[in-house]
Amino acid sequence: MERPVEVILRGGQFKQFTELELAALRKKYDLKRIEIEVVYFLSICGECDTAAYIQEYLSANKGHISQTVFHLCERGYITAEQDKKDRRYVHYTLTHEGKMLAAEIS
């Protein structure tokens, strides 16, 4: 059985590996890490496509999520559509470009 310190160190190595892998994508698309994480989340989330679910998944504050999805909408990676039943909610979906980016991330 591994000690907790070994698990933490291995986790750090995994995080470092994923950061290196994403660095090329970040540079290619000129995106921040959180923007790539939002695109990835939207590619796997199914019906859970609101800012609240994104915030919960990424453990980020509302303002950061709001700015991130706004920037991704401006860049054409996602679209925002108000919920038809409850106007307080906005659903985010990947555009064709967003799906292509998500495919590269996976």
PDB file of N, CA and C in Angstrom:
ATOM      1  N   MET A   1       0.845  -1.185   0.000  1.00  0.00           N
ATOM      2  CA  MET A   1       0.000   0.000   0.000  1.00  0.00           C
ATOM      3  C   MET A   1       0.885   1.241   0.000  1.00  0.00           C
ATOM      4  N   GLU A   2       0.502   2.208  -0.835  1.00  0.00           N
ATOM      5  CA  GLU A   2       1.293   3.420  -0.939  1.00  0.00           C
ATOM      6  C   GLU A   2       0.989   4.381   0.208  1.00  0.00           C
ATOM      7  N   ARG A   3       2.002   5.102   0.592  1.00  0.00           N
ATOM      8  CA  ARG A   3       1.816   6.133   1.602  1.00  0.00           C
ATOM      9  C   ARG A   3       1.189   7.363   0.955  1.00  0.00           C
ATOM     10  N   PRO A   4       0.477   8.176   1.722  1.00  0.00           N
ATOM     11  CA  PRO A   4      -0.167   9.368   1.156  1.00  0.00           C
ATOM     12  C   PRO A   4       0.808  10.299   0.441  1.00  0.00           C
ATOM     13  N   VAL A   5       2.031  10.404   0.937  1.00  0.00           N
ATOM     14  CA  VAL A   5       3.015  11.283   0.307  1.00  0.00           C
ATOM     15  C   VAL A   5       3.330  10.797  -1.108  1.00  0.00           C
ATOM     16  N   GLU A   6       3.427   9.478  -1.290  1.00  0.00           N
ATOM     17  CA  GLU A   6       3.722   8.928  -2.611  1.00  0.00           C
ATOM     18  C   GLU A   6       2.570   9.201  -3.575  1.00  0.00           C
ATOM     19  N   VAL A   7       1.358   9.101  -3.085  1.00  0.00           N
ATOM     20  CA  VAL A   7       0.190   9.379  -3.921  1.00  0.00           C
ATOM     21  C   VAL A   7       0.198  10.838  -4.355  1.00  0.00           C
ATOM     22  N   ILE A   8       0.494  11.739  -3.426  1.00  0.00           N
ATOM     23  CA  ILE A   8       0.530  13.175  -3.737  1.00  0.00           C
ATOM     24  C   ILE A   8       1.618  13.464  -4.760  1.00  0.00           C
ATOM     25  N   LEU A   9       2.788  12.885  -4.590  1.00  0.00           N
ATOM     26  CA  LEU A   9       3.876  13.116  -5.531  1.00  0.00           C
ATOM     27  C   LEU A   9       3.522  12.605  -6.921  1.00  0.00           C
ATOM     28  N   ARG A  10       2.923  11.431  -6.977  1.00  0.00           N
ATOM     29  CA  ARG A  10       2.527  10.885  -8.267  1.00  0.00           C
ATOM     30  C   ARG A  10       1.462  11.776  -8.899  1.00  0.00           C
ATOM     31  N   GLY A  11       0.556  12.307  -8.089  1.00  0.00           N
ATOM     32  CA  GLY A  11      -0.460  13.229  -8.593  1.00  0.00           C
ATOM     33  C   GLY A  11       0.166  14.484  -9.171  1.00  0.00           C
ATOM     34  N   GLY A  12       1.202  14.981  -8.514  1.00  0.00           N
ATOM     35  CA  GLY A  12       1.913  16.159  -9.009  1.00  0.00           C
ATOM     36  C   GLY A  12       2.596  15.884 -10.328  1.00  0.00           C
ATOM     37  N   GLN A  13       3.162  14.693 -10.469  1.00  0.00           N
ATOM     38  CA  GLN A  13       3.800  14.314 -11.724  1.00  0.00           C
ATOM     39  C   GLN A  13       2.759  14.226 -12.839  1.00  0.00           C
ATOM     40  N   PHE A  14       1.579  13.690 -12.524  1.00  0.00           N
ATOM     41  CA  PHE A  14       0.514  13.594 -13.518  1.00  0.00           C
ATOM     42  C   PHE A  14       0.060  14.984 -13.945  1.00  0.00           C
ATOM     43  N   LYS A  15      -0.091  15.872 -12.973  1.00  0.00           N
ATOM     44  CA  LYS A  15      -0.508  17.239 -13.287  1.00  0.00           C
ATOM     45  C   LYS A  15       0.524  17.922 -14.175  1.00  0.00           C
ATOM     46  N   GLN A  16       1.796  17.715 -13.872  1.00  0.00           N
ATOM     47  CA  GLN A  16       2.862  18.304 -14.668  1.00  0.00           C
ATOM     48  C   GLN A  16       2.830  17.758 -16.099  1.00  0.00           C
ATOM     49  N   PHE A  17       2.579  16.463 -16.234  1.00  0.00           N
ATOM     50  CA  PHE A  17       2.483  15.850 -17.548  1.00  0.00           C
ATOM     51  C   PHE A  17       1.321  16.451 -18.343  1.00  0.00           C
ATOM     52  N   THR A  18       0.161  16.590 -17.717  1.00  0.00           N
ATOM     53  CA  THR A  18      -0.991  17.134 -18.429  1.00  0.00           C
ATOM     54  C   THR A  18      -0.765  18.601 -18.795  1.00  0.00           C
ATOM     55  N   GLU A  19      -0.099  19.344 -17.942  1.00  0.00           N
ATOM     56  CA  GLU A  19       0.207  20.752 -18.256  1.00  0.00           C
ATOM     57  C   GLU A  19       1.103  20.840 -19.483  1.00  0.00           C
ATOM     58  N   LEU A  20       2.091  19.952 -19.580  1.00  0.00           N
ATOM     59  CA  LEU A  20       2.970  19.950 -20.744  1.00  0.00           C
ATOM     60  C   LEU A  20       2.200  19.588 -22.009  1.00  0.00           C
ATOM     61  N   GLU A  21       1.303  18.628 -21.890  1.00  0.00           N
ATOM     62  CA  GLU A  21       0.504  18.217 -23.040  1.00  0.00           C
ATOM     63  C   GLU A  21      -0.410  19.360 -23.502  1.00  0.00           C
ATOM     64  N   LEU A  22      -0.992  20.083 -22.565  1.00  0.00           N
ATOM     65  CA  LEU A  22      -1.915  21.159 -22.910  1.00  0.00           C
ATOM     66  C   LEU A  22      -1.203  22.437 -23.355  1.00  0.00           C
ATOM     67  N   ALA A  23       0.082  22.553 -23.046  1.00  0.00           N
ATOM     68  CA  ALA A  23       0.815  23.770 -23.401  1.00  0.00           C
ATOM     69  C   ALA A  23       0.796  24.009 -24.908  1.00  0.00           C
ATOM     70  N   ALA A  24       0.937  22.949 -25.680  1.00  0.00           N
ATOM     71  CA  ALA A  24       0.920  23.089 -27.138  1.00  0.00           C
ATOM     72  C   ALA A  24      -0.452  23.561 -27.619  1.00  0.00           C
ATOM     73  N   LEU A  25      -1.514  22.997 -27.048  1.00  0.00           N
ATOM     74  CA  LEU A  25      -2.867  23.422 -27.425  1.00  0.00           C
ATOM     75  C   LEU A  25      -3.127  24.861 -27.008  1.00  0.00           C
ATOM     76  N   ARG A  26      -2.674  25.224 -25.821  1.00  0.00           N
ATOM     77  CA  ARG A  26      -2.868  26.588 -25.345  1.00  0.00           C
ATOM     78  C   ARG A  26      -2.192  27.578 -26.289  1.00  0.00           C
ATOM     79  N   LYS A  27      -0.992  27.232 -26.729  1.00  0.00           N
ATOM     80  CA  LYS A  27      -0.253  28.117 -27.627  1.00  0.00           C
ATOM     81  C   LYS A  27      -0.902  28.146 -29.012  1.00  0.00           C
ATOM     82  N   LYS A  28      -1.296  26.984 -29.525  1.00  0.00           N
ATOM     83  CA  LYS A  28      -1.892  26.882 -30.861  1.00  0.00           C
ATOM     84  C   LYS A  28      -3.178  27.699 -30.967  1.00  0.00           C
ATOM     85  N   TYR A  29      -4.025  27.616 -29.937  1.00  0.00           N
ATOM     86  CA  TYR A  29      -5.321  28.289 -29.980  1.00  0.00           C
ATOM     87  C   TYR A  29      -5.350  29.604 -29.200  1.00  0.00           C
ATOM     88  N   ASP A  30      -4.244  29.955 -28.559  1.00  0.00           N
ATOM     89  CA  ASP A  30      -4.142  31.167 -27.755  1.00  0.00           C
ATOM     90  C   ASP A  30      -5.259  31.213 -26.706  1.00  0.00           C
ATOM     91  N   LEU A  31      -5.349  30.139 -25.913  1.00  0.00           N
ATOM     92  CA  LEU A  31      -6.357  30.018 -24.868  1.00  0.00           C
ATOM     93  C   LEU A  31      -5.703  29.831 -23.514  1.00  0.00           C
ATOM     94  N   LYS A  32      -6.417  30.212 -22.482  1.00  0.00           N
ATOM     95  CA  LYS A  32      -5.970  29.979 -21.111  1.00  0.00           C
ATOM     96  C   LYS A  32      -6.332  28.561 -20.698  1.00  0.00           C
ATOM     97  N   ARG A  33      -5.701  28.080 -19.654  1.00  0.00           N
ATOM     98  CA  ARG A  33      -5.962  26.720 -19.172  1.00  0.00           C
ATOM     99  C   ARG A  33      -7.434  26.536 -18.818  1.00  0.00           C
ATOM    100  N   ILE A  34      -8.015  27.517 -18.140  1.00  0.00           N
ATOM    101  CA  ILE A  34      -9.412  27.391 -17.725  1.00  0.00           C
ATOM    102  C   ILE A  34     -10.342  27.347 -18.934  1.00  0.00           C
ATOM    103  N   GLU A  35      -9.989  28.038 -20.008  1.00  0.00           N
ATOM    104  CA  GLU A  35     -10.813  28.004 -21.209  1.00  0.00           C
ATOM    105  C   GLU A  35     -10.792  26.610 -21.835  1.00  0.00           C
ATOM    106  N   ILE A  36      -9.647  25.994 -21.847  1.00  0.00           N
ATOM    107  CA  ILE A  36      -9.547  24.628 -22.358  1.00  0.00           C
ATOM    108  C   ILE A  36     -10.324  23.674 -21.462  1.00  0.00           C
ATOM    109  N   GLU A  37     -10.263  23.888 -20.159  1.00  0.00           N
ATOM    110  CA  GLU A  37     -11.010  23.041 -19.227  1.00  0.00           C
ATOM    111  C   GLU A  37     -12.519  23.187 -19.422  1.00  0.00           C
ATOM    112  N   VAL A  38     -12.993  24.393 -19.704  1.00  0.00           N
ATOM    113  CA  VAL A  38     -14.418  24.610 -19.945  1.00  0.00           C
ATOM    114  C   VAL A  38     -14.851  23.892 -21.223  1.00  0.00           C
ATOM    115  N   VAL A  39     -14.055  23.997 -22.276  1.00  0.00           N
ATOM    116  CA  VAL A  39     -14.378  23.294 -23.520  1.00  0.00           C
ATOM    117  C   VAL A  39     -14.431  21.796 -23.273  1.00  0.00           C
ATOM    118  N   TYR A  40     -13.457  21.288 -22.535  1.00  0.00           N
ATOM    119  CA  TYR A  40     -13.453  19.849 -22.237  1.00  0.00           C
ATOM    120  C   TYR A  40     -14.696  19.468 -21.429  1.00  0.00           C
ATOM    121  N   PHE A  41     -15.018  20.252 -20.407  1.00  0.00           N
ATOM    122  CA  PHE A  41     -16.189  19.955 -19.590  1.00  0.00           C
ATOM    123  C   PHE A  41     -17.455  19.923 -20.433  1.00  0.00           C
ATOM    124  N   LEU A  42     -17.623  20.905 -21.314  1.00  0.00           N
ATOM    125  CA  LEU A  42     -18.825  20.947 -22.143  1.00  0.00           C
ATOM    126  C   LEU A  42     -18.899  19.766 -23.104  1.00  0.00           C
ATOM    127  N   SER A  43     -17.758  19.190 -23.426  1.00  0.00           N
ATOM    128  CA  SER A  43     -17.765  18.030 -24.323  1.00  0.00           C
ATOM    129  C   SER A  43     -18.212  16.759 -23.609  1.00  0.00           C
ATOM    130  N   ILE A  44     -18.158  16.742 -22.261  1.00  0.00           N
ATOM    131  CA  ILE A  44     -18.509  15.527 -21.518  1.00  0.00           C
ATOM    132  C   ILE A  44     -19.723  15.702 -20.612  1.00  0.00           C
ATOM    133  N   CYS A  45     -20.265  16.903 -20.485  1.00  0.00           N
ATOM    134  CA  CYS A  45     -21.249  17.193 -19.437  1.00  0.00           C
ATOM    135  C   CYS A  45     -22.669  16.750 -19.728  1.00  0.00           C
ATOM    136  N   GLY A  46     -23.025  16.561 -20.967  1.00  0.00           N
ATOM    137  CA  GLY A  46     -24.406  16.209 -21.281  1.00  0.00           C
ATOM    138  C   GLY A  46     -25.345  17.370 -21.015  1.00  0.00           C
ATOM    139  N   GLU A  47     -26.359  17.142 -20.177  1.00  0.00           N
ATOM    140  CA  GLU A  47     -27.363  18.163 -19.869  1.00  0.00           C
ATOM    141  C   GLU A  47     -26.877  19.198 -18.850  1.00  0.00           C
ATOM    142  N   CYS A  48     -25.778  18.947 -18.203  1.00  0.00           N
ATOM    143  CA  CYS A  48     -25.258  19.828 -17.141  1.00  0.00           C
ATOM    144  C   CYS A  48     -24.388  20.921 -17.754  1.00  0.00           C
ATOM    145  N   ASP A  49     -24.992  21.790 -18.547  1.00  0.00           N
ATOM    146  CA  ASP A  49     -24.227  22.734 -19.350  1.00  0.00           C
ATOM    147  C   ASP A  49     -24.430  24.199 -18.958  1.00  0.00           C
ATOM    148  N   THR A  50     -24.713  24.442 -17.688  1.00  0.00           N
ATOM    149  CA  THR A  50     -24.894  25.819 -17.228  1.00  0.00           C
ATOM    150  C   THR A  50     -23.645  26.290 -16.488  1.00  0.00           C
ATOM    151  N   ALA A  51     -23.582  27.589 -16.240  1.00  0.00           N
ATOM    152  CA  ALA A  51     -22.433  28.167 -15.542  1.00  0.00           C
ATOM    153  C   ALA A  51     -22.269  27.573 -14.144  1.00  0.00           C
ATOM    154  N   ALA A  52     -23.374  27.258 -13.493  1.00  0.00           N
ATOM    155  CA  ALA A  52     -23.295  26.681 -12.147  1.00  0.00           C
ATOM    156  C   ALA A  52     -22.587  25.329 -12.164  1.00  0.00           C
ATOM    157  N   TYR A  53     -22.883  24.504 -13.153  1.00  0.00           N
ATOM    158  CA  TYR A  53     -22.207  23.201 -13.257  1.00  0.00           C
ATOM    159  C   TYR A  53     -20.742  23.372 -13.620  1.00  0.00           C
ATOM    160  N   ILE A  54     -20.448  24.319 -14.503  1.00  0.00           N
ATOM    161  CA  ILE A  54     -19.056  24.594 -14.866  1.00  0.00           C
ATOM    162  C   ILE A  54     -18.292  25.053 -13.633  1.00  0.00           C
ATOM    163  N   GLN A  55     -18.899  25.956 -12.861  1.00  0.00           N
ATOM    164  CA  GLN A  55     -18.271  26.471 -11.647  1.00  0.00           C
ATOM    165  C   GLN A  55     -17.995  25.345 -10.662  1.00  0.00           C
ATOM    166  N   GLU A  56     -18.962  24.463 -10.493  1.00  0.00           N
ATOM    167  CA  GLU A  56     -18.793  23.345  -9.559  1.00  0.00           C
ATOM    168  C   GLU A  56     -17.679  22.409 -10.024  1.00  0.00           C
ATOM    169  N   TYR A  57     -17.636  22.109 -11.306  1.00  0.00           N
ATOM    170  CA  TYR A  57     -16.634  21.192 -11.859  1.00  0.00           C
ATOM    171  C   TYR A  57     -15.226  21.757 -11.715  1.00  0.00           C
ATOM    172  N   LEU A  58     -15.065  23.042 -11.996  1.00  0.00           N
ATOM    173  CA  LEU A  58     -13.731  23.654 -11.986  1.00  0.00           C
ATOM    174  C   LEU A  58     -13.351  24.274 -10.648  1.00  0.00           C
ATOM    175  N   SER A  59     -14.293  24.353  -9.731  1.00  0.00           N
ATOM    176  CA  SER A  59     -14.048  24.994  -8.434  1.00  0.00           C
ATOM    177  C   SER A  59     -13.493  26.405  -8.614  1.00  0.00           C
ATOM    178  N   ALA A  60     -14.137  27.161  -9.477  1.00  0.00           N
ATOM    179  CA  ALA A  60     -13.724  28.540  -9.739  1.00  0.00           C
ATOM    180  C   ALA A  60     -14.857  29.469  -9.322  1.00  0.00           C
ATOM    181  N   ASN A  61     -14.539  30.759  -9.191  1.00  0.00           N
ATOM    182  CA  ASN A  61     -15.587  31.695  -8.780  1.00  0.00           C
ATOM    183  C   ASN A  61     -16.457  32.112  -9.972  1.00  0.00           C
ATOM    184  N   LYS A  62     -17.628  32.650  -9.666  1.00  0.00           N
ATOM    185  CA  LYS A  62     -18.614  32.993 -10.699  1.00  0.00           C
ATOM    186  C   LYS A  62     -18.070  33.994 -11.715  1.00  0.00           C
ATOM    187  N   GLY A  63     -17.350  34.979 -11.227  1.00  0.00           N
ATOM    188  CA  GLY A  63     -16.812  35.997 -12.120  1.00  0.00           C
ATOM    189  C   GLY A  63     -15.834  35.423 -13.125  1.00  0.00           C
ATOM    190  N   HIS A  64     -14.996  34.527 -12.656  1.00  0.00           N
ATOM    191  CA  HIS A  64     -14.010  33.903 -13.538  1.00  0.00           C
ATOM    192  C   HIS A  64     -14.711  33.065 -14.605  1.00  0.00           C
ATOM    193  N   ILE A  65     -15.721  32.314 -14.219  1.00  0.00           N
ATOM    194  CA  ILE A  65     -16.475  31.494 -15.164  1.00  0.00           C
ATOM    195  C   ILE A  65     -17.195  32.392 -16.161  1.00  0.00           C
ATOM    196  N   SER A  66     -17.793  33.453 -15.684  1.00  0.00           N
ATOM    197  CA  SER A  66     -18.519  34.375 -16.550  1.00  0.00           C
ATOM    198  C   SER A  66     -17.604  34.967 -17.619  1.00  0.00           C
ATOM    199  N   GLN A  67     -16.437  35.428 -17.227  1.00  0.00           N
ATOM    200  CA  GLN A  67     -15.483  35.990 -18.179  1.00  0.00           C
ATOM    201  C   GLN A  67     -14.987  34.932 -19.155  1.00  0.00           C
ATOM    202  N   THR A  68     -14.776  33.729 -18.664  1.00  0.00           N
ATOM    203  CA  THR A  68     -14.272  32.650 -19.505  1.00  0.00           C
ATOM    204  C   THR A  68     -15.277  32.269 -20.577  1.00  0.00           C
ATOM    205  N   VAL A  69     -16.539  32.054 -20.189  1.00  0.00           N
ATOM    206  CA  VAL A  69     -17.531  31.661 -21.201  1.00  0.00           C
ATOM    207  C   VAL A  69     -17.804  32.810 -22.171  1.00  0.00           C
ATOM    208  N   PHE A  70     -17.747  34.044 -21.695  1.00  0.00           N
ATOM    209  CA  PHE A  70     -17.915  35.190 -22.586  1.00  0.00           C
ATOM    210  C   PHE A  70     -16.815  35.206 -23.644  1.00  0.00           C
ATOM    211  N   HIS A  71     -15.576  34.983 -23.213  1.00  0.00           N
ATOM    212  CA  HIS A  71     -14.440  34.979 -24.139  1.00  0.00           C
ATOM    213  C   HIS A  71     -14.549  33.833 -25.136  1.00  0.00           C
ATOM    214  N   LEU A  72     -14.973  32.657 -24.658  1.00  0.00           N
ATOM    215  CA  LEU A  72     -15.126  31.513 -25.557  1.00  0.00           C
ATOM    216  C   LEU A  72     -16.250  31.744 -26.561  1.00  0.00           C
ATOM    217  N   CYS A  73     -17.298  32.436 -26.149  1.00  0.00           N
ATOM    218  CA  CYS A  73     -18.382  32.789 -27.079  1.00  0.00           C
ATOM    219  C   CYS A  73     -17.877  33.763 -28.139  1.00  0.00           C
ATOM    220  N   GLU A  74     -17.120  34.758 -27.708  1.00  0.00           N
ATOM    221  CA  GLU A  74     -16.550  35.725 -28.647  1.00  0.00           C
ATOM    222  C   GLU A  74     -15.644  35.057 -29.669  1.00  0.00           C
ATOM    223  N   ARG A  75     -14.878  34.072 -29.215  1.00  0.00           N
ATOM    224  CA  ARG A  75     -13.941  33.373 -30.095  1.00  0.00           C
ATOM    225  C   ARG A  75     -14.622  32.313 -30.962  1.00  0.00           C
ATOM    226  N   GLY A  76     -15.887  32.021 -30.705  1.00  0.00           N
ATOM    227  CA  GLY A  76     -16.635  31.093 -31.536  1.00  0.00           C
ATOM    228  C   GLY A  76     -16.504  29.629 -31.163  1.00  0.00           C
ATOM    229  N   TYR A  77     -16.058  29.353 -29.937  1.00  0.00           N
ATOM    230  CA  TYR A  77     -15.928  27.960 -29.503  1.00  0.00           C
ATOM    231  C   TYR A  77     -17.200  27.436 -28.838  1.00  0.00           C
ATOM    232  N   ILE A  78     -17.986  28.336 -28.250  1.00  0.00           N
ATOM    233  CA  ILE A  78     -19.238  27.926 -27.621  1.00  0.00           C
ATOM    234  C   ILE A  78     -20.332  28.929 -27.961  1.00  0.00           C
ATOM    235  N   THR A  79     -21.574  28.495 -27.786  1.00  0.00           N
ATOM    236  CA  THR A  79     -22.713  29.397 -27.932  1.00  0.00           C
ATOM    237  C   THR A  79     -23.491  29.401 -26.625  1.00  0.00           C
ATOM    238  N   ALA A  80     -24.174  30.492 -26.364  1.00  0.00           N
ATOM    239  CA  ALA A  80     -24.981  30.630 -25.156  1.00  0.00           C
ATOM    240  C   ALA A  80     -26.439  30.770 -25.566  1.00  0.00           C
ATOM    241  N   GLU A  81     -27.300  29.955 -24.940  1.00  0.00           N
ATOM    242  CA  GLU A  81     -28.729  30.014 -25.239  1.00  0.00           C
ATOM    243  C   GLU A  81     -29.505  30.024 -23.930  1.00  0.00           C
ATOM    244  N   GLN A  82     -30.399  30.986 -23.811  1.00  0.00           N
ATOM    245  CA  GLN A  82     -31.200  31.102 -22.598  1.00  0.00           C
ATOM    246  C   GLN A  82     -32.183  29.935 -22.513  1.00  0.00           C
ATOM    247  N   ASP A  83     -32.368  29.417 -21.300  1.00  0.00           N
ATOM    248  CA  ASP A  83     -33.304  28.311 -21.081  1.00  0.00           C
ATOM    249  C   ASP A  83     -34.720  28.764 -21.429  1.00  0.00           C
ATOM    250  N   LYS A  84     -35.442  27.922 -22.139  1.00  0.00           N
ATOM    251  CA  LYS A  84     -36.794  28.291 -22.577  1.00  0.00           C
ATOM    252  C   LYS A  84     -37.802  28.296 -21.430  1.00  0.00           C
ATOM    253  N   LYS A  85     -37.565  27.477 -20.421  1.00  0.00           N
ATOM    254  CA  LYS A  85     -38.498  27.386 -19.289  1.00  0.00           C
ATOM    255  C   LYS A  85     -38.162  28.344 -18.160  1.00  0.00           C
ATOM    256  N   ASP A  86     -36.877  28.604 -17.964  1.00  0.00           N
ATOM    257  CA  ASP A  86     -36.445  29.463 -16.859  1.00  0.00           C
ATOM    258  C   ASP A  86     -35.354  30.394 -17.380  1.00  0.00           C
ATOM    259  N   ARG A  87     -35.690  31.652 -17.589  1.00  0.00           N
ATOM    260  CA  ARG A  87     -34.763  32.603 -18.209  1.00  0.00           C
ATOM    261  C   ARG A  87     -33.536  32.911 -17.357  1.00  0.00           C
ATOM    262  N   ARG A  88     -33.514  32.471 -16.120  1.00  0.00           N
ATOM    263  CA  ARG A  88     -32.343  32.710 -15.273  1.00  0.00           C
ATOM    264  C   ARG A  88     -31.150  31.858 -15.691  1.00  0.00           C
ATOM    265  N   TYR A  89     -31.410  30.774 -16.399  1.00  0.00           N
ATOM    266  CA  TYR A  89     -30.349  29.844 -16.773  1.00  0.00           C
ATOM    267  C   TYR A  89     -29.930  30.045 -18.226  1.00  0.00           C
ATOM    268  N   VAL A  90     -28.639  29.905 -18.456  1.00  0.00           N
ATOM    269  CA  VAL A  90     -28.077  29.964 -19.806  1.00  0.00           C
ATOM    270  C   VAL A  90     -27.375  28.629 -20.043  1.00  0.00           C
ATOM    271  N   HIS A  91     -27.657  28.020 -21.183  1.00  0.00           N
ATOM    272  CA  HIS A  91     -27.026  26.751 -21.549  1.00  0.00           C
ATOM    273  C   HIS A  91     -25.924  27.027 -22.565  1.00  0.00           C
ATOM    274  N   TYR A  92     -24.783  26.424 -22.342  1.00  0.00           N
ATOM    275  CA  TYR A  92     -23.639  26.597 -23.227  1.00  0.00           C
ATOM    276  C   TYR A  92     -23.423  25.315 -24.016  1.00  0.00           C
ATOM    277  N   THR A  93     -23.229  25.476 -25.319  1.00  0.00           N
ATOM    278  CA  THR A  93     -22.966  24.321 -26.173  1.00  0.00           C
ATOM    279  C   THR A  93     -21.755  24.613 -27.052  1.00  0.00           C
ATOM    280  N   LEU A  94     -21.074  23.552 -27.432  1.00  0.00           N
ATOM    281  CA  LEU A  94     -19.896  23.683 -28.285  1.00  0.00           C
ATOM    282  C   LEU A  94     -20.319  23.929 -29.727  1.00  0.00           C
ATOM    283  N   THR A  95     -19.613  24.811 -30.391  1.00  0.00           N
ATOM    284  CA  THR A  95     -19.795  25.007 -31.829  1.00  0.00           C
ATOM    285  C   THR A  95     -18.958  23.944 -32.544  1.00  0.00           C
ATOM    286  N   HIS A  96     -18.975  23.973 -33.855  1.00  0.00           N
ATOM    287  CA  HIS A  96     -18.152  23.031 -34.621  1.00  0.00           C
ATOM    288  C   HIS A  96     -16.672  23.195 -34.262  1.00  0.00           C
ATOM    289  N   GLU A  97     -16.221  24.450 -34.168  1.00  0.00           N
ATOM    290  CA  GLU A  97     -14.827  24.721 -33.801  1.00  0.00           C
ATOM    291  C   GLU A  97     -14.529  24.220 -32.385  1.00  0.00           C
ATOM    292  N   GLY A  98     -15.501  24.402 -31.488  1.00  0.00           N
ATOM    293  CA  GLY A  98     -15.340  23.919 -30.118  1.00  0.00           C
ATOM    294  C   GLY A  98     -15.249  22.409 -30.048  1.00  0.00           C
ATOM    295  N   LYS A  99     -16.040  21.725 -30.872  1.00  0.00           N
ATOM    296  CA  LYS A  99     -15.979  20.261 -30.905  1.00  0.00           C
ATOM    297  C   LYS A  99     -14.642  19.771 -31.458  1.00  0.00           C
ATOM    298  N   MET A 100     -14.116  20.494 -32.436  1.00  0.00           N
ATOM    299  CA  MET A 100     -12.803  20.120 -32.979  1.00  0.00           C
ATOM    300  C   MET A 100     -11.728  20.302 -31.918  1.00  0.00           C
ATOM    301  N   LEU A 101     -11.791  21.390 -31.165  1.00  0.00           N
ATOM    302  CA  LEU A 101     -10.841  21.610 -30.072  1.00  0.00           C
ATOM    303  C   LEU A 101     -10.985  20.543 -29.008  1.00  0.00           C
ATOM    304  N   ALA A 102     -12.225  20.205 -28.639  1.00  0.00           N
ATOM    305  CA  ALA A 102     -12.462  19.166 -27.625  1.00  0.00           C
ATOM    306  C   ALA A 102     -11.894  17.824 -28.071  1.00  0.00           C
ATOM    307  N   ALA A 103     -11.993  17.534 -29.359  1.00  0.00           N
ATOM    308  CA  ALA A 103     -11.431  16.284 -29.876  1.00  0.00           C
ATOM    309  C   ALA A 103      -9.914  16.253 -29.724  1.00  0.00           C
ATOM    310  N   GLU A 104      -9.277  17.402 -29.897  1.00  0.00           N
ATOM    311  CA  GLU A 104      -7.820  17.467 -29.705  1.00  0.00           C
ATOM    312  C   GLU A 104      -7.440  17.340 -28.237  1.00  0.00           C
ATOM    313  N   ILE A 105      -8.289  17.837 -27.366  1.00  0.00           N
ATOM    314  CA  ILE A 105      -8.005  17.766 -25.930  1.00  0.00           C
ATOM    315  C   ILE A 105      -8.087  16.332 -25.442  1.00  0.00           C
ATOM    316  N   SER A 106      -9.086  15.616 -25.899  1.00  0.00           N
ATOM    317  CA  SER A 106      -9.322  14.230 -25.407  1.00  0.00           C
ATOM    318  C   SER A 106      -8.248  13.272 -25.835  1.00  0.00           C
TER     319      SER A 106
END
